[in-house]
Amino acid sequence: MAAVLFDFSGTLFRIESTESWLRSVLAETGPSLDEPEFRQVAQALDRVGALPGGTHPIERIPDELAHVWEIRDKSAELHRAAYTGVARQVPLPDPALYDALYDRHMTPAAWAPYPDAAEVLRALRERGIGVGVVSNIGWDLRPVFREHGLDPYVDTYVLSYEHGIQKPDPRLFATACAALGVEPRDALMVGDDRRADGGAAALGCGVHFVDHLPVTERPDGLRPVLNLVV
């Protein structure tokens, strides 16, 4: 393999818990909830899938949001509308909290790299293997990589909202391969979503999946990648 393409959320990084997300925003904005109410609100936000990068919605997406939800990663505006829209199913003490919650998830503090992410990316760089990040996302994740010290190991970022294309569309993977100067057959896509990330196979890329788990539960899930690119 001449290059490895990585997904972002659930692959190299994991978003904080819904409880941490909500508690951080409440601490910054002022409204307070007693502990039973806090837990109830956090659980409700979890069920509707309000935290980008968190759990998938358990509740049905409202009809008026269904189309936006399907194409949410094609633009920044759609992404915000989709996630603040589902969050509004949950009553909050201040309407401004919906945008504050959305804004929080875009901060580097809301994300943690998996324990072996730096090790694996560094090893790939030492071997001269190109690295790309291919993500379905509605905002610029580069500051997250810079803040956590992983940006020096990434050669290109291909983000769905910047191209108006979302995985599994093969064109997004093709864009990454072209940026790295490699043929798709010489690239490996690593991700946690079999449908979205598996779209790279249609282009001829190899595909390897990891489990979308909290960082404490997946200490070495990326290390097998190093054995796939020898």
Short mmCIF file of C-alpha atoms in Angstrom, two decimals:
data_model
loop_
_atom_site.label_atom_id
_atom_site.label_comp_id
_atom_site.label_asym_id
_atom_site.label_seq_id
_atom_site.Cartn_x
_atom_site.Cartn_y
_atom_site.Cartn_z
CA MET A 1 0.00 0.00 0.00
CA ALA A 2 1.20 3.47 -0.85
CA ALA A 3 -1.41 5.36 1.19
CA VAL A 4 -3.89 4.94 4.01
CA LEU A 5 -7.14 6.88 4.20
CA PHE A 6 -8.70 7.28 7.63
CA ASP A 7 -12.17 8.22 8.74
CA PHE A 8 -12.27 10.79 11.56
CA SER A 9 -15.06 10.17 14.09
CA GLY A 10 -15.01 6.71 15.63
CA THR A 11 -11.76 5.85 13.84
CA LEU A 12 -8.97 8.28 14.78
CA PHE A 13 -10.95 10.36 17.30
CA ARG A 14 -14.00 9.91 19.50
CA ILE A 15 -16.39 12.63 20.67
CA GLU A 16 -16.94 13.14 24.39
CA SER A 17 -19.95 11.56 26.09
CA THR A 18 -23.36 13.20 25.85
CA GLU A 19 -23.17 13.93 29.59
CA SER A 20 -19.82 15.69 29.26
CA TRP A 21 -21.07 17.62 26.21
CA LEU A 22 -24.19 18.87 27.96
CA ARG A 23 -22.44 19.60 31.27
CA SER A 24 -19.71 21.65 29.57
CA VAL A 25 -22.22 23.82 27.74
CA LEU A 26 -24.38 24.37 30.81
CA ALA A 27 -21.30 25.37 32.80
CA GLU A 28 -20.37 27.96 30.16
CA THR A 29 -23.83 29.38 29.45
CA GLY A 30 -25.36 29.56 32.90
CA PRO A 31 -28.64 27.59 32.97
CA SER A 32 -28.64 24.95 35.66
CA LEU A 33 -30.45 21.64 35.93
CA ASP A 34 -30.71 19.51 39.02
CA GLU A 35 -29.04 16.11 38.70
CA PRO A 36 -32.18 14.03 37.97
CA GLU A 37 -33.28 16.52 35.31
CA PHE A 38 -29.76 16.66 33.89
CA ARG A 39 -29.64 12.90 33.47
CA GLN A 40 -33.09 12.90 31.89
CA VAL A 41 -32.12 15.58 29.36
CA ALA A 42 -28.81 13.87 28.53
CA GLN A 43 -30.56 10.57 27.91
CA ALA A 44 -33.15 12.26 25.72
CA LEU A 45 -30.47 13.99 23.63
CA ASP A 46 -28.75 10.63 23.27
CA ARG A 47 -31.93 8.93 22.04
CA VAL A 48 -32.54 11.51 19.31
CA GLY A 49 -28.91 11.40 18.14
CA ALA A 50 -28.29 15.08 18.84
CA LEU A 51 -24.52 14.74 19.44
CA PRO A 52 -22.59 14.55 16.16
CA GLY A 53 -20.21 11.61 16.36
CA GLY A 54 -22.18 10.12 19.23
CA THR A 55 -24.79 7.40 19.17
CA HIS A 56 -27.11 6.93 16.22
CA PRO A 57 -30.69 8.08 16.78
CA ILE A 58 -32.94 5.60 18.51
CA GLU A 59 -35.98 7.80 18.06
CA ARG A 60 -37.44 8.20 14.59
CA ILE A 61 -36.15 11.25 12.67
CA PRO A 62 -39.08 13.69 12.26
CA ASP A 63 -40.53 13.72 8.75
CA GLU A 64 -39.66 17.39 8.25
CA LEU A 65 -35.98 16.62 8.94
CA ALA A 66 -35.67 13.28 7.17
CA HIS A 67 -34.32 14.65 3.86
CA VAL A 68 -31.89 17.05 5.55
CA TRP A 69 -30.67 14.24 7.79
CA GLU A 70 -29.83 12.02 4.82
CA ILE A 71 -27.68 14.68 3.15
CA ARG A 72 -26.48 16.50 6.28
CA ASP A 73 -22.79 16.05 5.50
CA LYS A 74 -22.96 17.83 2.14
CA SER A 75 -22.71 21.33 3.60
CA ALA A 76 -22.09 23.20 6.83
CA GLU A 77 -25.59 24.62 6.75
CA LEU A 78 -27.25 21.22 6.34
CA HIS A 79 -25.12 19.71 9.10
CA ARG A 80 -26.08 22.38 11.62
CA ALA A 81 -29.74 22.28 10.60
CA ALA A 82 -29.89 18.49 10.96
CA TYR A 83 -28.31 18.25 14.39
CA THR A 84 -29.89 21.30 15.97
CA GLY A 85 -33.18 20.14 14.45
CA VAL A 86 -33.13 16.74 16.14
CA ALA A 87 -31.88 18.33 19.38
CA ARG A 88 -34.95 20.60 19.44
CA GLN A 89 -37.08 17.54 20.06
CA VAL A 90 -35.71 17.74 23.60
CA PRO A 91 -36.93 20.72 25.69
CA LEU A 92 -34.06 22.81 27.09
CA PRO A 93 -34.25 25.74 29.52
CA ASP A 94 -32.88 28.26 27.00
CA PRO A 95 -33.39 28.14 23.19
CA ALA A 96 -29.81 29.38 22.71
CA LEU A 97 -28.54 26.09 24.10
CA TYR A 98 -29.24 24.22 20.87
CA ASP A 99 -26.68 26.24 18.93
CA ALA A 100 -24.32 26.32 21.92
CA LEU A 101 -24.36 22.51 22.03
CA TYR A 102 -23.68 22.31 18.31
CA ASP A 103 -20.81 24.78 18.62
CA ARG A 104 -19.28 22.81 21.50
CA HIS A 105 -18.92 19.64 19.44
CA MET A 106 -16.68 21.47 16.95
CA THR A 107 -14.08 22.38 19.59
CA PRO A 108 -10.88 20.34 20.02
CA ALA A 109 -11.72 19.91 23.71
CA ALA A 110 -14.77 17.83 22.77
CA TRP A 111 -12.63 15.20 21.02
CA ALA A 112 -10.01 12.69 22.16
CA PRO A 113 -7.72 10.68 19.88
CA TYR A 114 -7.72 6.93 20.30
CA PRO A 115 -4.71 5.84 22.38
CA ASP A 116 -2.80 4.33 19.44
CA ALA A 117 -3.67 6.99 16.85
CA ALA A 118 -0.44 8.99 17.15
CA GLU A 119 1.69 5.84 17.20
CA VAL A 120 0.11 4.46 14.03
CA LEU A 121 0.16 7.75 12.12
CA ARG A 122 3.80 8.34 13.10
CA ALA A 123 4.77 4.85 11.96
CA LEU A 124 3.09 5.40 8.60
CA ARG A 125 4.96 8.67 8.15
CA GLU A 126 8.26 6.96 8.97
CA ARG A 127 7.54 4.32 6.33
CA GLY A 128 6.83 6.99 3.70
CA ILE A 129 3.16 6.01 3.38
CA GLY A 130 0.78 8.84 2.52
CA VAL A 131 -2.06 9.58 4.93
CA GLY A 132 -5.41 11.15 4.15
CA VAL A 133 -8.44 11.87 6.30
CA VAL A 134 -11.74 11.31 4.50
CA SER A 135 -14.70 12.38 6.61
CA ASN A 136 -18.42 12.90 6.34
CA ILE A 137 -18.62 16.13 8.30
CA GLY A 138 -20.07 19.62 8.21
CA TRP A 139 -17.18 21.64 9.70
CA ASP A 140 -13.41 22.03 9.56
CA LEU A 141 -11.79 19.33 11.71
CA ARG A 142 -8.22 20.47 11.03
CA PRO A 143 -7.99 22.44 14.31
CA VAL A 144 -8.82 19.22 16.20
CA PHE A 145 -5.82 17.48 14.62
CA ARG A 146 -3.58 20.48 15.25
CA GLU A 147 -4.60 20.82 18.91
CA HIS A 148 -3.98 17.13 19.57
CA GLY A 149 -0.65 17.04 17.71
CA LEU A 150 -1.72 14.76 14.85
CA ASP A 151 -1.78 17.27 11.99
CA PRO A 152 1.91 16.76 11.07
CA TYR A 153 1.12 13.17 10.11
CA VAL A 154 -1.74 13.99 7.71
CA ASP A 155 -0.97 14.81 4.08
CA THR A 156 -4.49 15.70 2.94
CA TYR A 157 -7.98 16.25 4.33
CA VAL A 158 -10.99 15.45 2.16
CA LEU A 159 -14.11 16.65 3.95
CA SER A 160 -17.58 16.03 2.58
CA TYR A 161 -18.93 19.52 3.19
CA GLU A 162 -16.06 21.09 1.22
CA HIS A 163 -16.91 18.99 -1.84
CA GLY A 164 -20.68 18.61 -1.60
CA ILE A 165 -20.22 14.82 -1.72
CA GLN A 166 -20.58 12.36 1.13
CA LYS A 167 -19.43 8.80 1.63
CA PRO A 168 -20.08 6.18 0.33
CA ASP A 169 -19.85 8.13 -2.95
CA PRO A 170 -16.59 6.84 -4.53
CA ARG A 171 -15.76 10.34 -5.77
CA LEU A 172 -14.75 11.42 -2.27
CA PHE A 173 -12.23 8.59 -1.98
CA ALA A 174 -11.02 9.29 -5.53
CA THR A 175 -10.37 12.91 -4.55
CA ALA A 176 -8.21 11.74 -1.64
CA CYS A 177 -6.25 9.30 -3.80
CA ALA A 178 -5.61 11.99 -6.39
CA ALA A 179 -4.42 14.41 -3.70
CA LEU A 180 -1.97 11.77 -2.47
CA GLY A 181 -0.87 10.86 -5.98
CA VAL A 182 -1.75 7.16 -5.65
CA GLU A 183 -3.96 4.73 -7.53
CA PRO A 184 -7.01 3.53 -5.56
CA ARG A 185 -5.76 -0.07 -5.70
CA ASP A 186 -2.69 1.09 -3.74
CA ALA A 187 -4.73 2.72 -0.95
CA LEU A 188 -6.36 1.31 2.18
CA MET A 189 -9.46 2.93 3.69
CA VAL A 190 -9.82 2.57 7.48
CA GLY A 191 -13.15 3.38 9.07
CA ASP A 192 -15.86 2.34 11.49
CA ASP A 193 -18.91 2.57 9.20
CA ARG A 194 -19.34 -0.39 6.87
CA ARG A 195 -21.71 1.44 4.56
CA ALA A 196 -20.03 4.84 4.36
CA ASP A 197 -16.38 3.79 4.55
CA GLY A 198 -17.03 0.59 2.63
CA GLY A 199 -17.79 2.75 -0.41
CA ALA A 200 -14.04 2.89 -1.05
CA ALA A 201 -14.16 -0.73 -2.21
CA ALA A 202 -16.16 0.29 -5.28
CA LEU A 203 -13.14 2.33 -6.35
CA GLY A 204 -10.74 -0.56 -5.81
CA CYS A 205 -9.33 0.50 -2.45
CA GLY A 206 -8.68 -2.00 0.29
CA VAL A 207 -10.96 -1.54 3.29
CA HIS A 208 -10.37 -2.23 6.98
CA PHE A 209 -12.92 -1.64 9.73
CA VAL A 210 -12.47 -0.71 13.38
CA ASP A 211 -15.04 -0.70 16.17
CA HIS A 212 -16.74 2.59 17.09
CA LEU A 213 -16.04 2.43 20.83
CA PRO A 214 -15.11 4.89 23.60
CA VAL A 215 -11.38 5.59 23.71
CA THR A 216 -11.01 3.72 26.99
CA GLU A 217 -12.44 0.57 25.41
CA ARG A 218 -10.28 0.52 22.27
CA PRO A 219 -6.63 0.98 23.23
CA ASP A 220 -5.06 -0.67 20.17
CA GLY A 221 -7.71 -1.00 17.49
CA LEU A 222 -5.64 0.87 14.89
CA ARG A 223 -2.41 -1.09 15.26
CA PRO A 224 -3.45 -3.89 12.87
CA VAL A 225 -3.31 -1.30 10.08
CA LEU A 226 0.48 -1.38 10.27
CA ASN A 227 0.46 -5.07 9.35
CA LEU A 228 -1.79 -4.42 6.34
CA VAL A 229 0.52 -1.96 4.62
CA VAL A 230 3.81 -3.86 4.68
#
